[in-house]
mmCIF file of C-alpha atoms and ligand atoms in Angstrom:
data_model
loop_
_atom_site.group_PDB
_atom_site.id
_atom_site.type_symbol
_atom_site.label_atom_id
_atom_site.label_comp_id
_atom_site.label_asym_id
_atom_site.label_seq_id
_atom_site.Cartn_x
_atom_site.Cartn_y
_atom_site.Cartn_z
ATOM 1 C CA MET A 1 -50.487 -13.881 -18.046
ATOM 2 C CA ASP A 2 -49.385 -16.097 -20.880
ATOM 3 C CA GLU A 3 -46.648 -18.649 -20.157
ATOM 4 C CA LYS A 4 -44.261 -16.843 -22.541
ATOM 5 C CA THR A 5 -44.557 -13.671 -20.476
ATOM 6 C CA ARG A 6 -44.320 -15.506 -17.155
ATOM 7 C CA LEU A 7 -41.130 -17.295 -18.219
ATOM 8 C CA ILE A 8 -39.562 -13.997 -19.250
ATOM 9 C CA HIS A 9 -40.211 -12.362 -15.887
ATOM 10 C CA ALA A 10 -39.841 -15.267 -13.431
ATOM 11 C CA GLY A 11 -36.922 -15.086 -11.025
ATOM 12 C CA ARG A 12 -35.845 -11.583 -11.909
ATOM 13 C CA GLU A 13 -36.464 -10.069 -8.507
ATOM 14 C CA VAL A 14 -34.217 -12.509 -6.615
ATOM 15 C CA ALA A 15 -31.702 -10.452 -4.643
ATOM 16 C CA PRO A 16 -28.246 -11.788 -3.667
ATOM 17 C CA ARG A 17 -28.860 -14.282 -0.850
ATOM 18 C CA ALA A 18 -25.716 -13.794 1.149
ATOM 19 C CA ARG A 19 -22.499 -11.800 1.258
ATOM 20 C CA THR A 20 -19.646 -13.549 -0.517
ATOM 21 C CA VAL A 21 -15.919 -12.829 -0.424
ATOM 22 C CA GLY A 22 -15.891 -11.565 -4.013
ATOM 23 C CA PRO A 23 -18.193 -8.951 -5.560
ATOM 24 C CA ALA A 24 -21.401 -9.855 -7.375
ATOM 25 C CA ILE A 25 -20.883 -10.590 -11.055
ATOM 26 C CA GLN A 26 -23.594 -8.588 -12.739
ATOM 27 C CA ARG A 27 -24.081 -9.432 -16.386
ATOM 28 C CA GLY A 28 -25.903 -6.501 -17.833
ATOM 29 C CA SER A 29 -25.967 -4.292 -20.854
ATOM 30 C CA THR A 30 -29.442 -3.151 -19.866
ATOM 31 C CA VAL A 31 -29.751 -1.378 -16.539
ATOM 32 C CA LEU A 32 -33.288 -1.153 -15.162
ATOM 33 C CA LEU A 33 -34.168 2.239 -13.745
ATOM 34 C CA PRO A 34 -36.495 2.511 -10.742
ATOM 35 C CA ASN A 35 -38.936 5.075 -12.170
ATOM 36 C CA SER A 36 -39.578 7.427 -15.055
ATOM 37 C CA ARG A 37 -37.671 10.396 -13.666
ATOM 38 C CA ALA A 38 -34.599 8.215 -13.094
ATOM 39 C CA LEU A 39 -34.359 7.462 -16.850
ATOM 40 C CA TYR A 40 -32.655 10.800 -17.389
ATOM 41 C CA GLU A 41 -31.353 11.524 -13.898
ATOM 42 C CA GLU A 42 -29.522 8.343 -12.888
ATOM 43 C CA ASP A 43 -25.722 8.428 -13.502
ATOM 44 C CA LEU A 44 -25.592 4.752 -14.362
ATOM 45 C CA GLY A 45 -28.131 4.181 -17.087
ATOM 46 C CA TYR A 46 -26.339 1.602 -19.218
ATOM 47 C CA GLY A 47 -24.074 -1.360 -18.392
ATOM 48 C CA ARG A 48 -21.111 -0.473 -20.596
ATOM 49 C CA ALA A 49 -19.714 1.789 -17.872
ATOM 50 C CA GLY A 50 -19.328 -1.290 -15.653
ATOM 51 C CA LEU A 51 -21.342 -2.728 -12.777
ATOM 52 C CA ALA A 52 -20.403 -4.199 -9.373
ATOM 53 C CA ALA A 53 -17.401 -6.344 -10.330
ATOM 54 C CA GLN A 54 -15.826 -3.669 -12.550
ATOM 55 C CA GLU A 55 -16.318 -1.112 -9.769
ATOM 56 C CA ALA A 56 -14.701 -3.453 -7.232
ATOM 57 C CA LEU A 57 -11.724 -4.007 -9.551
ATOM 58 C CA ARG A 58 -11.284 -0.278 -10.127
ATOM 59 C CA GLU A 59 -11.248 0.229 -6.380
ATOM 60 C CA GLY A 60 -8.668 -2.532 -5.919
ATOM 61 C CA LEU A 61 -6.437 -1.118 -8.637
ATOM 62 C CA GLY A 62 -6.761 2.350 -7.099
ATOM 63 C CA GLU A 63 -5.303 0.828 -3.940
ATOM 64 C CA LEU A 64 -2.456 -0.784 -5.926
ATOM 65 C CA GLU A 65 -1.598 2.319 -7.957
ATOM 66 C CA GLY A 66 -2.197 4.851 -5.177
ATOM 67 C CA ALA A 67 -4.686 6.448 -7.566
ATOM 68 C CA SER A 68 -7.950 8.283 -7.036
ATOM 69 C CA SER A 69 -9.159 7.233 -10.482
ATOM 70 C CA VAL A 70 -8.660 4.060 -12.524
ATOM 71 C CA HIS A 71 -10.151 3.266 -15.919
ATOM 72 C CA LEU A 72 -10.440 -0.204 -17.437
ATOM 73 C CA TYR A 73 -9.881 -1.225 -21.059
ATOM 74 C CA PRO A 74 -10.361 -4.548 -22.854
ATOM 75 C CA SER A 75 -6.584 -5.055 -23.304
ATOM 76 C CA GLY A 76 -3.292 -3.499 -22.277
ATOM 77 C CA LEU A 77 -2.828 -2.076 -25.739
ATOM 78 C CA ALA A 78 -6.332 -0.567 -25.589
ATOM 79 C CA ALA A 79 -5.365 1.121 -22.301
ATOM 80 C CA LEU A 80 -2.344 2.687 -24.018
ATOM 81 C CA SER A 81 -4.190 3.734 -27.181
ATOM 82 C CA GLY A 82 -7.201 4.815 -25.114
ATOM 83 C CA ALA A 83 -5.206 6.971 -22.693
ATOM 84 C CA LEU A 84 -3.155 8.574 -25.486
ATOM 85 C CA THR A 85 -6.169 9.462 -27.617
ATOM 86 C CA ALA A 86 -7.975 10.782 -24.541
ATOM 87 C CA VAL A 87 -5.321 13.421 -23.819
ATOM 88 C CA LEU A 88 -3.756 14.226 -27.243
ATOM 89 C CA LYS A 89 -5.130 16.324 -30.094
ATOM 90 C CA ALA A 90 -4.069 17.304 -33.596
ATOM 91 C CA GLY A 91 -1.103 19.672 -33.463
ATOM 92 C CA ASP A 92 0.390 18.035 -30.343
ATOM 93 C CA ALA A 93 3.682 16.156 -30.363
ATOM 94 C CA ILE A 94 4.555 13.055 -28.372
ATOM 95 C CA LEU A 95 7.968 11.627 -27.437
ATOM 96 C CA VAL A 96 7.888 7.823 -27.354
ATOM 97 C CA THR A 97 10.667 5.661 -25.952
ATOM 98 C CA GLU A 98 12.048 3.178 -28.440
ATOM 99 C CA GLY A 99 11.926 0.699 -25.562
ATOM 100 C CA ALA A 100 8.125 0.805 -25.556
ATOM 101 C CA TYR A 101 6.186 -2.369 -26.296
ATOM 102 C CA LYS A 102 6.301 -2.535 -30.083
ATOM 103 C CA PRO A 103 2.526 -2.361 -30.720
ATOM 104 C CA THR A 104 2.479 0.854 -28.638
ATOM 105 C CA ARG A 105 5.110 2.400 -30.895
ATOM 106 C CA VAL A 106 3.264 1.185 -33.977
ATOM 107 C CA PHE A 107 -0.004 2.702 -32.700
ATOM 108 C CA CYS A 108 1.696 6.064 -32.236
ATOM 109 C CA GLN A 109 3.398 6.009 -35.618
ATOM 110 C CA ARG A 110 0.547 4.528 -37.634
ATOM 111 C CA VAL A 111 -2.549 5.989 -35.965
ATOM 112 C CA LEU A 112 -1.676 9.079 -33.917
ATOM 113 C CA SER A 113 0.356 10.520 -36.778
ATOM 114 C CA ARG A 114 -2.621 10.008 -39.118
ATOM 115 C CA PHE A 115 -4.659 12.225 -36.761
ATOM 116 C CA GLY A 116 -2.149 15.064 -36.771
ATOM 117 C CA VAL A 117 0.018 14.201 -33.760
ATOM 118 C CA ARG A 118 3.752 14.538 -34.397
ATOM 119 C CA VAL A 119 5.438 11.358 -33.130
ATOM 120 C CA GLU A 120 9.116 11.299 -32.227
ATOM 121 C CA ILE A 121 10.785 8.079 -31.074
ATOM 122 C CA TYR A 122 13.660 8.620 -28.617
ATOM 123 C CA ASP A 123 16.524 6.429 -27.441
ATOM 124 C CA ALA A 124 15.569 4.703 -24.167
ATOM 125 C CA ARG A 125 19.100 5.339 -22.880
ATOM 126 C CA LEU A 126 18.863 9.150 -23.071
ATOM 127 C CA SER A 127 19.609 10.978 -19.831
ATOM 128 C CA PRO A 128 16.740 13.108 -18.496
ATOM 129 C CA ASP A 129 18.554 16.258 -19.713
ATOM 130 C CA ALA A 130 19.118 14.868 -23.188
ATOM 131 C CA LEU A 131 15.483 13.763 -23.359
ATOM 132 C CA MET A 132 14.242 17.185 -22.239
ATOM 133 C CA ALA A 133 16.351 18.746 -24.986
ATOM 134 C CA LEU A 134 13.975 17.056 -27.459
ATOM 135 C CA VAL A 135 10.951 18.846 -25.957
ATOM 136 C CA LYS A 136 9.559 21.514 -28.300
ATOM 137 C CA ASP A 137 6.698 23.980 -27.942
ATOM 138 C CA ASP A 138 4.201 21.450 -29.271
ATOM 139 C CA THR A 139 5.368 18.560 -27.042
ATOM 140 C CA ARG A 140 2.372 17.507 -24.981
ATOM 141 C CA LEU A 141 3.381 14.110 -23.604
ATOM 142 C CA ILE A 142 6.374 11.845 -22.976
ATOM 143 C CA LEU A 143 5.707 8.118 -23.060
ATOM 144 C CA LEU A 144 7.927 6.059 -20.742
ATOM 145 C CA GLU A 145 8.417 2.339 -20.315
ATOM 146 C CA SER A 146 10.966 1.024 -17.852
ATOM 147 C CA PRO A 147 12.597 -1.392 -18.071
ATOM 148 C CA SER A 148 12.351 -1.351 -21.871
ATOM 149 C CA SER A 149 10.530 -4.171 -23.594
ATOM 150 C CA LEU A 150 13.098 -6.815 -24.672
ATOM 151 C CA THR A 151 16.247 -4.734 -24.063
ATOM 152 C CA PHE A 152 15.628 -3.836 -20.379
ATOM 153 C CA GLU A 153 17.126 -0.330 -20.296
ATOM 154 C CA MET A 154 16.043 1.504 -17.122
ATOM 155 C CA GLN A 155 14.791 5.087 -17.423
ATOM 156 C CA ASP A 156 15.254 7.633 -14.621
ATOM 157 C CA VAL A 157 11.498 8.048 -14.292
ATOM 158 C CA PRO A 158 11.397 10.408 -11.265
ATOM 159 C CA ALA A 159 13.892 12.808 -12.886
ATOM 160 C CA ILE A 160 12.113 12.736 -16.253
ATOM 161 C CA ALA A 161 8.681 13.184 -14.630
ATOM 162 C CA ALA A 162 9.886 16.168 -12.573
ATOM 163 C CA ALA A 163 11.586 17.846 -15.559
ATOM 164 C CA ALA A 164 8.533 17.243 -17.756
ATOM 165 C CA LYS A 165 6.200 18.687 -15.130
ATOM 166 C CA ALA A 166 8.364 21.802 -14.913
ATOM 167 C CA ARG A 167 7.949 22.250 -18.684
ATOM 168 C CA GLY A 168 4.185 21.580 -18.617
ATOM 169 C CA VAL A 169 4.604 18.255 -20.428
ATOM 170 C CA LEU A 170 2.556 15.202 -19.386
ATOM 171 C CA THR A 171 4.142 11.825 -18.661
ATOM 172 C CA LEU A 172 2.547 8.424 -19.195
ATOM 173 C CA MET A 173 4.328 5.243 -18.128
ATOM 174 C CA ASP A 174 3.716 1.639 -19.144
ATOM 175 C CA ASN A 175 4.502 -0.041 -15.814
ATOM 176 C CA THR A 176 3.531 -3.601 -16.725
ATOM 177 C CA TRP A 177 6.935 -5.041 -15.726
ATOM 178 C CA ALA A 178 6.597 -3.914 -12.086
ATOM 179 C CA ALA A 179 2.860 -4.786 -12.111
ATOM 180 C CA GLY A 180 1.990 -1.620 -10.189
ATOM 181 C CA LEU A 181 3.515 -3.295 -7.150
ATOM 182 C CA TYR A 182 7.308 -2.889 -7.219
ATOM 183 C CA PHE A 183 7.286 0.604 -8.725
ATOM 184 C CA LYS A 184 4.676 3.290 -8.149
ATOM 185 C CA PRO A 185 4.651 5.694 -11.125
ATOM 186 C CA LEU A 186 2.183 8.177 -9.640
ATOM 187 C CA ALA A 187 4.175 8.497 -6.411
ATOM 188 C CA HIS A 188 7.246 9.202 -8.551
ATOM 189 C CA GLY A 189 5.583 12.089 -10.373
ATOM 190 C CA VAL A 190 4.181 10.349 -13.466
ATOM 191 C CA ASP A 191 0.771 11.700 -14.549
ATOM 192 C CA ILE A 192 -0.790 8.517 -15.950
ATOM 193 C CA SER A 193 0.207 4.974 -14.953
ATOM 194 C CA VAL A 194 -0.797 2.291 -17.438
ATOM 195 C CA GLN A 195 -0.427 -1.438 -17.199
ATOM 196 C CA ALA A 196 -1.392 -4.533 -19.106
ATOM 197 C CA LEU A 197 -3.353 -6.341 -16.399
ATOM 198 C CA THR A 198 -3.197 -9.249 -18.855
ATOM 199 C CA LYS A 199 0.267 -10.016 -17.473
ATOM 200 C CA TYR A 200 0.902 -10.177 -13.714
ATOM 201 C CA VAL A 201 -2.387 -8.986 -12.252
ATOM 202 C CA CYS A 202 -4.205 -11.701 -14.173
ATOM 203 C CA GLY A 203 -1.364 -14.115 -13.486
ATOM 204 C CA HIS A 204 -2.921 -17.044 -15.341
ATOM 205 C CA SER A 205 -2.418 -16.092 -19.009
ATOM 206 C CA ASP A 206 -6.110 -16.220 -19.805
ATOM 207 C CA ILE A 207 -7.657 -12.727 -19.691
ATOM 208 C CA PHE A 208 -6.965 -9.521 -21.612
ATOM 209 C CA MET A 209 -7.385 -6.216 -19.793
ATOM 210 C CA GLY A 210 -5.589 -2.939 -19.199
ATOM 211 C CA SER A 211 -5.835 -0.004 -16.825
ATOM 212 C CA ALA A 212 -4.943 3.679 -16.756
ATOM 213 C CA ALA A 213 -4.618 5.333 -13.337
ATOM 214 C CA THR A 214 -4.207 8.950 -12.348
ATOM 215 C CA ASN A 215 -4.556 11.339 -9.427
ATOM 216 C CA ASP A 216 -5.200 14.365 -11.627
ATOM 217 C CA ARG A 217 -8.902 15.253 -11.777
ATOM 218 C CA LYS A 218 -8.730 16.861 -15.185
ATOM 219 C CA LEU A 219 -6.894 13.882 -16.667
ATOM 220 C CA ALA A 220 -9.347 11.513 -14.971
ATOM 221 C CA ALA A 221 -12.225 13.322 -16.663
ATOM 222 C CA GLN A 222 -10.457 13.123 -20.038
ATOM 223 C CA LEU A 223 -9.813 9.377 -19.571
ATOM 224 C CA GLU A 224 -13.443 8.865 -18.574
ATOM 225 C CA ALA A 225 -14.639 10.702 -21.680
ATOM 226 C CA GLY A 226 -12.245 8.657 -23.817
ATOM 227 C CA VAL A 227 -13.553 5.339 -22.477
ATOM 228 C CA HIS A 228 -17.084 6.513 -23.214
ATOM 229 C CA ASP A 229 -16.340 7.985 -26.646
ATOM 230 C CA PHE A 230 -14.554 4.876 -27.907
ATOM 231 C CA GLY A 231 -17.064 2.523 -26.301
ATOM 232 C CA TRP A 232 -14.541 0.444 -24.351
ATOM 233 C CA ALA A 233 -16.134 -2.133 -22.064
ATOM 234 C CA VAL A 234 -14.950 -5.078 -19.991
ATOM 235 C CA THR A 235 -17.304 -7.794 -18.783
ATOM 236 C CA GLY A 236 -18.182 -8.429 -15.163
ATOM 237 C CA ASP A 237 -16.828 -11.973 -15.476
ATOM 238 C CA ALA A 238 -13.426 -10.735 -16.668
ATOM 239 C CA ALA A 239 -13.325 -8.046 -13.975
ATOM 240 C CA TYR A 240 -14.140 -10.638 -11.315
ATOM 241 C CA ASP A 241 -11.340 -12.933 -12.480
ATOM 242 C CA MET A 242 -8.906 -10.019 -12.652
ATOM 243 C CA LEU A 243 -9.766 -9.005 -9.104
ATOM 244 C CA ARG A 244 -9.071 -12.583 -8.010
ATOM 245 C CA GLY A 245 -5.596 -12.222 -9.536
ATOM 246 C CA LEU A 246 -5.037 -8.956 -7.701
ATOM 247 C CA ARG A 247 -5.632 -10.666 -4.332
ATOM 248 C CA THR A 248 -2.573 -12.883 -4.769
ATOM 249 C CA LEU A 249 -0.379 -10.496 -6.782
ATOM 250 C CA PRO A 250 2.082 -9.680 -3.952
ATOM 251 C CA THR A 251 2.419 -13.357 -2.990
ATOM 252 C CA ARG A 252 2.945 -14.549 -6.560
ATOM 253 C CA LEU A 253 5.245 -11.727 -7.576
ATOM 254 C CA ALA A 254 7.548 -12.325 -4.595
ATOM 255 C CA ARG A 255 7.986 -15.919 -5.785
ATOM 256 C CA HIS A 256 8.507 -14.891 -9.426
ATOM 257 C CA ASP A 257 11.166 -12.476 -8.154
ATOM 258 C CA GLU A 258 12.976 -14.966 -5.923
ATOM 259 C CA THR A 259 13.055 -17.695 -8.571
ATOM 260 C CA ALA A 260 14.000 -15.318 -11.390
ATOM 261 C CA ARG A 261 16.966 -14.010 -9.400
ATOM 262 C CA ALA A 262 18.116 -17.563 -8.688
ATOM 263 C CA VAL A 263 17.897 -18.495 -12.377
ATOM 264 C CA ALA A 264 19.512 -15.198 -13.478
ATOM 265 C CA GLY A 265 22.371 -15.755 -11.039
ATOM 266 C CA TRP A 266 22.954 -19.263 -12.393
ATOM 267 C CA LEU A 267 22.823 -17.998 -15.978
ATOM 268 C CA SER A 268 25.439 -15.317 -15.264
ATOM 269 C CA ALA A 269 27.946 -18.067 -14.498
ATOM 270 C CA GLN A 270 27.350 -20.099 -17.678
ATOM 271 C CA PRO A 271 29.979 -20.025 -20.453
ATOM 272 C CA GLN A 272 27.298 -19.700 -23.162
ATOM 273 C CA VAL A 273 26.022 -16.458 -21.614
ATOM 274 C CA LYS A 274 27.547 -13.084 -22.436
ATOM 275 C CA GLN A 275 25.279 -10.918 -20.263
ATOM 276 C CA VAL A 276 22.120 -11.176 -18.177
ATOM 277 C CA LEU A 277 19.811 -8.165 -18.526
ATOM 278 C CA HIS A 278 18.104 -8.318 -15.133
ATOM 279 C CA PRO A 279 17.860 -4.907 -13.440
ATOM 280 C CA ALA A 280 18.074 -6.414 -9.930
ATOM 281 C CA LEU A 281 21.431 -8.111 -10.619
ATOM 282 C CA PRO A 282 24.337 -6.007 -9.326
ATOM 283 C CA GLY A 283 26.352 -4.854 -12.317
ATOM 284 C CA ALA A 284 23.452 -5.216 -14.766
ATOM 285 C CA PRO A 285 22.514 -2.177 -16.890
ATOM 286 C CA GLY A 286 20.175 0.123 -14.970
ATOM 287 C CA HIS A 287 20.806 -1.602 -11.647
ATOM 288 C CA ALA A 288 21.443 1.673 -9.773
ATOM 289 C CA ILE A 289 18.074 3.113 -10.842
ATOM 290 C CA TRP A 290 16.288 -0.138 -10.027
ATOM 291 C CA ASP A 291 17.988 -0.258 -6.619
ATOM 292 C CA ARG A 292 16.977 3.323 -5.839
ATOM 293 C CA ASP A 293 13.347 3.226 -7.010
ATOM 294 C CA TYR A 294 12.048 -0.368 -7.008
ATOM 295 C CA SER A 295 11.011 -2.578 -4.107
ATOM 296 C CA GLY A 296 11.348 -5.798 -6.109
ATOM 297 C CA ALA A 297 11.752 -7.289 -9.565
ATOM 298 C CA SER A 298 9.327 -9.343 -11.589
ATOM 299 C CA GLY A 299 10.074 -12.604 -13.386
ATOM 300 C CA LEU A 300 10.934 -11.199 -16.830
ATOM 301 C CA PHE A 301 14.511 -10.605 -17.941
ATOM 302 C CA GLY A 302 16.818 -10.740 -20.940
ATOM 303 C CA LEU A 303 19.806 -12.797 -21.804
ATOM 304 C CA VAL A 304 22.573 -12.105 -24.321
ATOM 305 C CA LEU A 305 24.328 -15.267 -25.496
ATOM 306 C CA ASN A 306 27.793 -15.536 -26.894
ATOM 307 C CA PRO A 307 27.628 -15.459 -30.699
ATOM 308 C CA CYS A 308 26.519 -18.809 -32.080
ATOM 309 C CA PRO A 309 24.913 -20.182 -35.262
ATOM 310 C CA LEU A 310 21.170 -19.646 -35.680
ATOM 311 C CA ASP A 311 20.704 -23.426 -35.621
ATOM 312 C CA ALA A 312 22.178 -23.467 -32.115
ATOM 313 C CA GLU A 313 19.704 -20.788 -30.985
ATOM 314 C CA HIS A 314 16.837 -22.913 -32.274
ATOM 315 C CA ALA A 315 18.351 -26.037 -30.664
ATOM 316 C CA LEU A 316 18.395 -24.291 -27.276
ATOM 317 C CA LEU A 317 14.698 -23.346 -27.431
ATOM 318 C CA ASP A 318 13.600 -26.645 -28.968
ATOM 319 C CA ALA A 319 15.286 -28.622 -26.160
ATOM 320 C CA LEU A 320 13.338 -26.834 -23.397
ATOM 321 C CA LYS A 321 10.670 -28.986 -21.774
ATOM 322 C CA ILE A 322 9.418 -26.840 -18.883
ATOM 323 C CA PHE A 323 9.708 -23.442 -20.557
ATOM 324 C CA GLY A 324 6.995 -22.895 -23.144
ATOM 325 C CA LEU A 325 7.795 -20.956 -26.308
ATOM 326 C CA GLY A 326 5.438 -17.999 -26.275
ATOM 327 C CA PHE A 327 5.348 -14.203 -26.434
ATOM 328 C CA SER A 328 3.339 -13.264 -23.384
ATOM 329 C CA TRP A 329 4.367 -13.316 -19.731
ATOM 330 C CA GLY A 330 3.061 -12.716 -16.216
ATOM 331 C CA GLY A 331 1.413 -16.101 -15.834
ATOM 332 C CA PHE A 332 2.309 -18.953 -13.481
ATOM 333 C CA GLU A 333 4.287 -20.699 -16.233
ATOM 334 C CA SER A 334 7.778 -20.119 -17.564
ATOM 335 C CA LEU A 335 8.278 -18.953 -21.145
ATOM 336 C CA ALA A 336 11.206 -18.315 -23.475
ATOM 337 C CA ILE A 337 11.634 -16.522 -26.808
ATOM 338 C CA ARG A 338 14.427 -15.321 -29.043
ATOM 339 C CA CYS A 339 14.152 -11.573 -29.638
ATOM 340 C CA ASP A 340 16.409 -10.578 -32.521
ATOM 341 C CA PRO A 341 13.716 -10.594 -35.246
ATOM 342 C CA GLN A 342 11.802 -8.005 -33.160
ATOM 343 C CA LEU A 343 14.754 -5.615 -32.878
ATOM 344 C CA THR A 344 14.961 -4.905 -36.591
ATOM 345 C CA SER A 345 12.243 -2.232 -36.258
ATOM 346 C CA ARG A 346 14.432 -0.198 -33.899
ATOM 347 C CA THR A 347 16.738 2.697 -34.787
ATOM 348 C CA PHE A 348 18.763 3.290 -31.645
ATOM 349 C CA VAL A 349 19.133 -0.231 -30.283
ATOM 350 C CA THR A 350 22.611 -1.044 -29.064
ATOM 351 C CA GLU A 351 24.412 -3.632 -31.099
ATOM 352 C CA MET A 352 24.049 -6.615 -28.758
ATOM 353 C CA ALA A 353 27.155 -8.711 -28.248
ATOM 354 C CA GLY A 354 25.256 -11.820 -29.338
ATOM 355 C CA PRO A 355 21.753 -13.241 -29.778
ATOM 356 C CA LEU A 356 19.143 -11.769 -27.408
ATOM 357 C CA PHE A 357 16.708 -14.065 -25.591
ATOM 358 C CA ARG A 358 13.979 -13.319 -23.067
ATOM 359 C CA LEU A 359 12.827 -15.530 -20.235
ATOM 360 C CA HIS A 360 9.725 -15.329 -18.121
ATOM 361 C CA ILE A 361 10.224 -17.192 -14.883
ATOM 362 C CA GLY A 362 6.995 -18.717 -13.630
ATOM 363 C CA LEU A 363 6.144 -20.329 -10.322
ATOM 364 C CA GLU A 364 7.934 -23.641 -10.932
ATOM 365 C CA GLN A 365 10.857 -24.720 -8.733
ATOM 366 C CA ALA A 366 14.127 -22.917 -9.565
ATOM 367 C CA SER A 367 16.175 -26.130 -9.667
ATOM 368 C CA ASP A 368 13.858 -27.626 -12.310
ATOM 369 C CA LEU A 369 14.061 -24.500 -14.449
ATOM 370 C CA ILE A 370 17.848 -24.471 -14.185
ATOM 371 C CA ALA A 371 18.032 -28.147 -15.186
ATOM 372 C CA ASP A 372 15.798 -27.380 -18.193
ATOM 373 C CA LEU A 373 18.072 -24.511 -19.265
ATOM 374 C CA ALA A 374 21.175 -26.668 -18.731
ATOM 375 C CA ALA A 375 19.703 -29.267 -21.095
ATOM 376 C CA GLY A 376 19.000 -26.443 -23.556
ATOM 377 C CA PHE A 377 22.603 -25.263 -23.423
ATOM 378 C CA ALA A 378 23.827 -28.814 -23.974
ATOM 379 C CA ALA A 379 21.656 -29.074 -27.093
ATOM 380 C CA MET A 380 22.932 -25.676 -28.189
ATOM 381 C CA ASP A 381 26.561 -26.711 -27.764
ATOM 382 C CA ALA A 382 25.887 -29.865 -29.742
ATOM 383 C CA ALA A 383 24.466 -27.777 -32.605
ATOM 384 C CA SER A 384 27.272 -25.160 -32.568
HETATM 385 C C1 PLP B 401 1.599 -7.309 -23.191
HETATM 386 C C2 PLP B 401 1.974 -5.895 -23.033
HETATM 387 C C3 PLP B 401 1.098 -4.877 -23.403
HETATM 388 C C4 PLP B 401 -0.218 -5.161 -24.083
HETATM 389 O O1 PLP B 401 -1.111 -5.861 -23.326
HETATM 390 P P1 PLP B 401 -2.305 -6.671 -24.049
HETATM 391 O O2 PLP B 401 -3.264 -6.925 -22.980
HETATM 392 O O3 PLP B 401 -1.679 -7.887 -24.640
HETATM 393 O O4 PLP B 401 -2.850 -5.766 -25.117
HETATM 394 C C5 PLP B 401 1.488 -3.570 -23.177
HETATM 395 N N1 PLP B 401 2.676 -3.280 -22.630
HETATM 396 C C6 PLP B 401 3.536 -4.225 -22.263
HETATM 397 C C7 PLP B 401 4.825 -3.843 -21.639
HETATM 398 C C8 PLP B 401 3.226 -5.560 -22.457
HETATM 399 O O5 PLP B 401 4.111 -6.508 -22.122
#
């Protein structure tokens, strides 16, 4: 054969030489079939459905979620939009918590409504009874997120899921805050558990991915069809890295939790702080629900300051040296943002008693984080 042909085929039959701790990373759009009949008989005829590493990750996430079926998406937002479009159709209505991640709400209002789904945003603080009173004949699904993005209201998920089931309404929960670890949506009656793996499962702020998990066979088939119809795919490399994050999730999250509670406790005693919105702090909003249903807390919480000039808010953030200023969370590093500009899109939000901030507590030492915040407060006082 010509050299060009030999170079194209050389080395392609080399099988994995040894078992490794992680799965094989197969990079393949093309899947080679063993014979002619298999072309139309083999289930896996094309790489978009995922190969060894994606399969290993789905299995790992099934273990985490207590789910018989897990689907992967190229981002957390894609998991939410993908799961919603897989189960909703024109003529359906959806109830969406105002506490949902803002791009989720925007997707529902801007896209689902364009395809004939009636979208109603509800107050995250509604009791299960008051929420169920909003259910109409066309209501197909209730979207939950607890604690709420930014404002940290806790929803009574088990009660809402049970009441929805009794009315034949599906529930879907964005459980990114608890990372699938400290709260188990499916075990509490939720039909579809979604999370942005981008956050804690990844843990290193460098990969986008999302998952949707269920134990319902009909829903699993709908999710599967949705992934196929929209052409979602994640690479084997990304799936491998995500699985590596999953291995250390319990160990990392326990440290995020411990450090975040230490920092939150310190913050509660500071004169600049009006209220700490951390569900695991006794006396915080939603603490009773958290205490009943959660086995831990992650590193993300909110902070209401006493009223101060905007310049003082900026001075606080600009003085921080360890905390980065950035919108994501779930990684090993601490982050801080001010939130008020994001609340203007809300209808029901409680008037906060002062400026709202959000902290993500990373894996640094608590005493260093506290010293950084103390320096921030000093700069804030100087600018007030
Ligand atoms: C970040 C986030 C998402 C979206 O995840 P991406 O991977 O960034 O698309 C969804 N829900 C919540 C609660 C999030 O914090």
